[in-house]
C-alpha positions as YAML, in Angstrom:
chain: A
units: angstrom
residues:
- id: 1
  name: MET
  ca: [1.68, 105.66, 86.68]
- id: 2
  name: GLY
  ca: [5.38, 105.39, 87.47]
- id: 3
  name: ILE
  ca: [7.66, 102.46, 86.87]
- id: 4
  name: ASP
  ca: [8.82, 100.36, 89.77]
- id: 5
  name: ILE
  ca: [12.59, 100.74, 90.14]
- id: 6
  name: GLU
  ca: [14.17, 98.80, 92.96]
- id: 7
  name: ALA
  ca: [16.37, 100.62, 95.44]
- id: 8
  name: GLY
  ca: [19.72, 101.29, 93.83]
- id: 9
  name: GLY
  ca: [18.21, 101.45, 90.36]
- id: 10
  name: ARG
  ca: [18.18, 98.94, 87.59]
- id: 11
  name: ILE
  ca: [21.38, 97.03, 87.02]
- id: 12
  name: LYS
  ca: [23.08, 97.56, 83.70]
- id: 13
  name: SER
  ca: [23.97, 94.14, 82.32]
- id: 14
  name: LYS
  ca: [25.67, 95.30, 79.13]
- id: 15
  name: ALA
  ca: [29.42, 94.68, 79.23]
- id: 16
  name: ARG
  ca: [31.73, 97.33, 77.83]
- id: 17
  name: VAL
  ca: [33.01, 96.64, 74.32]
- id: 18
  name: THR
  ca: [36.31, 98.07, 73.14]
- id: 19
  name: SER
  ca: [36.21, 100.95, 70.68]
- id: 20
  name: SER
  ca: [39.81, 100.26, 69.62]
- id: 21
  name: ALA
  ca: [40.43, 99.93, 65.89]
- id: 22
  name: ASN
  ca: [43.56, 97.85, 66.59]
- id: 23
  name: PRO
  ca: [42.94, 94.49, 64.84]
- id: 24
  name: TYR
  ca: [45.17, 92.61, 67.32]
- id: 25
  name: ILE
  ca: [43.18, 93.85, 70.32]
- id: 26
  name: ARG
  ca: [39.96, 92.91, 68.55]
- id: 27
  name: LEU
  ca: [41.27, 89.41, 67.81]
- id: 28
  name: LEU
  ca: [42.34, 88.97, 71.43]
- id: 29
  name: CYS
  ca: [38.85, 90.02, 72.54]
- id: 30
  name: LYS
  ca: [37.38, 87.37, 70.24]
- id: 31
  name: LEU
  ca: [39.77, 84.72, 71.56]
- id: 32
  name: TYR
  ca: [39.14, 85.48, 75.23]
- id: 33
  name: LYS
  ca: [35.40, 85.83, 74.65]
- id: 34
  name: PHE
  ca: [35.46, 82.25, 73.40]
- id: 35
  name: LEU
  ca: [37.66, 81.06, 76.29]
- id: 36
  name: ALA
  ca: [35.50, 82.86, 78.87]
- id: 37
  name: ARG
  ca: [32.40, 81.18, 77.47]
- id: 38
  name: ARG
  ca: [33.81, 77.68, 76.97]
- id: 39
  name: THR
  ca: [35.88, 77.32, 80.15]
- id: 40
  name: ASP
  ca: [34.98, 77.63, 83.83]
- id: 41
  name: SER
  ca: [37.99, 79.85, 84.39]
- id: 42
  name: LYS
  ca: [37.42, 83.17, 86.14]
- id: 43
  name: PHE
  ca: [40.86, 84.23, 84.84]
- id: 44
  name: ASN
  ca: [39.62, 84.32, 81.24]
- id: 45
  name: LYS
  ca: [36.56, 86.37, 82.21]
- id: 46
  name: VAL
  ca: [38.78, 88.93, 83.96]
- id: 47
  name: ILE
  ca: [41.17, 89.12, 80.99]
- id: 48
  name: LEU
  ca: [38.24, 89.66, 78.60]
- id: 49
  name: LYS
  ca: [36.84, 92.41, 80.83]
- id: 50
  name: ARG
  ca: [40.23, 94.14, 81.04]
- id: 51
  name: LEU
  ca: [40.89, 93.88, 77.29]
- id: 52
  name: ASN
  ca: [37.65, 95.78, 76.74]
- id: 53
  name: MET
  ca: [38.56, 98.54, 79.19]
- id: 54
  name: THR
  ca: [39.40, 102.13, 78.29]
- id: 55
  name: ARG
  ca: [43.00, 103.20, 77.94]
- id: 56
  name: LYS
  ca: [42.75, 105.01, 81.28]
- id: 57
  name: ASN
  ca: [41.93, 101.70, 82.98]
- id: 58
  name: LYS
  ca: [44.88, 99.87, 81.38]
- id: 59
  name: PRO
  ca: [47.71, 101.74, 83.12]
- id: 60
  name: PRO
  ca: [51.38, 100.86, 82.56]
- id: 61
  name: LEU
  ca: [53.32, 98.79, 85.08]
- id: 62
  name: SER
  ca: [57.01, 99.46, 85.62]
- id: 63
  name: LEU
  ca: [59.62, 96.70, 85.67]
- id: 64
  name: GLN
  ca: [60.55, 97.71, 89.22]
- id: 65
  name: LYS
  ca: [57.00, 97.12, 90.52]
- id: 66
  name: LEU
  ca: [56.74, 93.94, 88.46]
- id: 67
  name: ALA
  ca: [59.94, 92.51, 89.97]
- id: 68
  name: LYS
  ca: [58.76, 93.43, 93.49]
- id: 69
  name: LEU
  ca: [55.35, 91.81, 93.01]
- id: 70
  name: MET
  ca: [56.85, 88.65, 91.48]
- id: 71
  name: ALA
  ca: [59.43, 88.11, 94.25]
- id: 72
  name: GLY
  ca: [59.13, 84.55, 95.56]
- id: 73
  name: LYS
  ca: [56.85, 83.46, 92.72]
- id: 74
  name: ASP
  ca: [59.36, 81.49, 90.65]
- id: 75
  name: GLY
  ca: [58.09, 79.65, 87.60]
- id: 76
  name: LYS
  ca: [54.88, 81.71, 87.39]
- id: 77
  name: ILE
  ca: [53.91, 83.98, 84.52]
- id: 78
  name: ALA
  ca: [53.12, 87.62, 85.31]
- id: 79
  name: VAL
  ca: [50.08, 88.80, 83.34]
- id: 80
  name: VAL
  ca: [49.51, 92.53, 82.75]
- id: 81
  name: VAL
  ca: [46.64, 93.80, 80.59]
- id: 82
  name: GLY
  ca: [48.50, 96.97, 79.63]
- id: 83
  name: PRO
  ca: [52.05, 98.10, 78.80]
- id: 84
  name: VAL
  ca: [55.19, 97.14, 80.72]
- id: 85
  name: THR
  ca: [57.71, 99.97, 80.97]
- id: 86
  name: ASP
  ca: [61.41, 99.97, 81.86]
- id: 87
  name: ASP
  ca: [62.84, 101.34, 85.10]
- id: 88
  name: LYS
  ca: [66.42, 102.62, 85.03]
- id: 89
  name: ARG
  ca: [66.59, 102.53, 88.83]
- id: 90
  name: LEU
  ca: [66.36, 98.71, 88.79]
- id: 91
  name: TYR
  ca: [69.91, 97.41, 88.34]
- id: 92
  name: GLU
  ca: [69.34, 93.69, 88.91]
- id: 93
  name: VAL
  ca: [66.43, 92.53, 86.76]
- id: 94
  name: PRO
  ca: [65.31, 89.06, 87.89]
- id: 95
  name: LYS
  ca: [64.42, 86.29, 85.45]
- id: 96
  name: LEU
  ca: [60.75, 86.84, 84.64]
- id: 97
  name: SER
  ca: [58.10, 85.41, 82.35]
- id: 98
  name: VAL
  ca: [55.82, 88.33, 81.49]
- id: 99
  name: CYS
  ca: [52.70, 88.49, 79.33]
- id: 100
  name: ALA
  ca: [51.53, 92.00, 78.45]
- id: 101
  name: LEU
  ca: [49.76, 93.96, 75.72]
- id: 102
  name: HIS
  ca: [52.86, 96.01, 75.00]
- id: 103
  name: PHE
  ca: [56.50, 96.22, 76.09]
- id: 104
  name: THR
  ca: [58.69, 99.27, 75.66]
- id: 105
  name: GLU
  ca: [61.87, 98.44, 73.72]
- id: 106
  name: THR
  ca: [64.12, 98.92, 76.74]
- id: 107
  name: ALA
  ca: [61.81, 96.87, 79.01]
- id: 108
  name: ARG
  ca: [61.81, 94.00, 76.51]
- id: 109
  name: ALA
  ca: [65.62, 94.19, 76.24]
- id: 110
  name: SER
  ca: [66.00, 94.15, 80.04]
- id: 111
  name: ILE
  ca: [63.71, 91.13, 80.48]
- id: 112
  name: LEU
  ca: [65.39, 89.16, 77.68]
- id: 113
  name: LYS
  ca: [68.89, 90.06, 78.91]
- id: 114
  name: ALA
  ca: [68.02, 88.63, 82.35]
- id: 115
  name: GLY
  ca: [67.03, 85.33, 80.69]
- id: 116
  name: GLY
  ca: [63.30, 85.96, 80.98]
- id: 117
  name: GLU
  ca: [60.63, 85.94, 78.28]
- id: 118
  name: CYS
  ca: [58.04, 88.33, 76.90]
- id: 119
  name: LEU
  ca: [54.77, 86.67, 75.92]
- id: 120
  name: THR
  ca: [51.73, 87.85, 74.01]
- id: 121
  name: PHE
  ca: [48.18, 86.96, 75.05]
- id: 122
  name: ASP
  ca: [47.67, 84.50, 72.18]
- id: 123
  name: LYS
  ca: [50.81, 82.61, 73.30]
- id: 124
  name: LEU
  ca: [49.50, 82.68, 76.87]
- id: 125
  name: ALA
  ca: [46.19, 81.18, 75.73]
- id: 126
  name: MET
  ca: [48.13, 78.29, 74.17]
- id: 127
  name: ARG
  ca: [50.36, 77.77, 77.19]
- id: 128
  name: SER
  ca: [47.84, 78.32, 79.97]
- id: 129
  name: PRO
  ca: [44.26, 78.33, 78.68]
- id: 130
  name: LEU
  ca: [42.77, 78.30, 82.19]
- id: 131
  name: GLY
  ca: [45.25, 80.78, 83.68]
- id: 132
  name: LYS
  ca: [47.00, 78.18, 85.82]
- id: 133
  name: GLY
  ca: [50.46, 79.17, 87.02]
- id: 134
  name: THR
  ca: [49.86, 82.88, 86.35]
- id: 135
  name: VAL
  ca: [49.84, 86.00, 88.51]
- id: 136
  name: LEU
  ca: [47.41, 88.66, 87.32]
- id: 137
  name: LEU
  ca: [48.78, 92.15, 87.94]
- id: 138
  name: ARG
  ca: [47.60, 95.68, 87.30]
- id: 139
  name: GLY
  ca: [49.22, 99.10, 87.08]
- id: 140
  name: PRO
  ca: [48.27, 102.04, 89.31]
- id: 141
  name: VAL
  ca: [44.94, 103.30, 87.92]
- id: 142
  name: LYS
  ca: [44.80, 106.32, 90.23]
- id: 143
  name: ALA
  ca: [48.34, 107.55, 89.45]
- id: 144
  name: ARG
  ca: [47.20, 109.95, 86.72]
- id: 145
  name: ALA
  ca: [47.93, 113.63, 87.32]
- id: 146
  name: ALA
  ca: [44.21, 114.44, 86.90]
- id: 147
  name: GLU
  ca: [43.29, 112.19, 89.87]
- id: 148
  name: ARG
  ca: [44.91, 114.72, 92.26]
- id: 149
  name: HIS
  ca: [42.03, 117.11, 91.58]
- id: 150
  name: PHE
  ca: [39.21, 114.61, 92.25]
- id: 151
  name: GLY
  ca: [37.50, 114.10, 95.60]
- id: 152
  name: LYS
  ca: [36.37, 116.44, 98.35]
- id: 153
  name: ALA
  ca: [36.53, 120.11, 97.39]
- id: 154
  name: PRO
  ca: [39.90, 121.76, 98.09]
- id: 155
  name: GLY
  ca: [39.77, 123.87, 101.24]
- id: 156
  name: VAL
  ca: [37.16, 121.66, 102.93]
- id: 157
  name: PRO
  ca: [38.31, 120.04, 106.22]
- id: 158
  name: HIS
  ca: [40.13, 116.68, 105.77]
- id: 159
  name: SER
  ca: [40.50, 117.25, 102.02]
- id: 160
  name: ASN
  ca: [43.78, 116.49, 100.28]
- id: 161
  name: THR
  ca: [42.46, 117.48, 96.87]
- id: 162
  name: ALA
  ca: [44.67, 119.76, 94.80]
- id: 163
  name: PRO
  ca: [43.00, 122.94, 93.55]
- id: 164
  name: HIS
  ca: [43.16, 123.92, 89.87]
- id: 165
  name: VAL
  ca: [45.58, 126.85, 89.94]
- id: 166
  name: ARG
  ca: [47.65, 128.40, 87.17]
- id: 167
  name: ALA
  ca: [50.79, 128.56, 89.34]
- id: 168
  name: LYS
  ca: [52.07, 127.06, 92.58]
- id: 169
  name: GLY
  ca: [53.33, 130.36, 94.03]
- id: 170
  name: ARG
  ca: [52.59, 132.15, 97.30]
- id: 171
  name: LYS
  ca: [49.73, 134.16, 95.81]
- id: 172
  name: PHE
  ca: [47.75, 131.19, 94.50]
- id: 173
  name: GLU
  ca: [45.45, 129.66, 97.14]
- id: 174
  name: LYS
  ca: [48.21, 129.51, 99.73]
- id: 175
  name: ALA
  ca: [47.00, 132.03, 102.33]
- id: 176
  name: ARG
  ca: [43.98, 131.91, 104.68]
- id: 177
  name: GLY
  ca: [42.93, 128.36, 105.46]
- id: 178
  name: LYS
  ca: [46.10, 126.84, 104.06]
- id: 179
  name: ARG
  ca: [48.68, 127.99, 106.68]
- id: 180
  name: SER
  ca: [48.48, 128.40, 110.45]
- id: 181
  name: SER
  ca: [50.38, 131.70, 110.14]
- id: 182
  name: ARG
  ca: [47.56, 133.10, 107.98]
- id: 183
  name: GLY
  ca: [44.51, 132.83, 110.19]
- id: 184
  name: TYR
  ca: [43.90, 129.08, 110.35]
- id: 185
  name: LYS
  ca: [44.74, 125.84, 108.58]
- id: 186
  name: VAL
  ca: [42.16, 123.23, 107.60]
...
């Protein structure tokens, strides 16, 4: 006799736990696990979930994107569960309060030079335990080079997926089906 599985399958209720050996990450997980349990704040639950994510799901956010997203949000703290990197193309760095897992040296210098501040998550928990006055941001998860090769098979109609080729030259999957001058183009 079979087992009765509802449509869509059984729901996994086990939350992902970090495999990081970094003691600071582990302590932050403990802290936000407590805050998520003892407060009604959805913010703390999201932070806990993101702290436990894989490295792939904690992408870096550039200072340029950070400044753009924080425009018109004066007095609020930007929260990024991941690294904040510098952007040399950004000449005028605005005054920002940023909380992140990691800052590159140049990004930290740029923020501090503009009169802003770089916070850690334990400091954020002291300052804003419920996440009030914060803006939760995230880096581009799908910006990895590997993501270009995922999706519909290359060569299939309406597919923008990059094929795995050893070179980008004329002889490597660039003829029939790829150019109108060579038969047809999908």
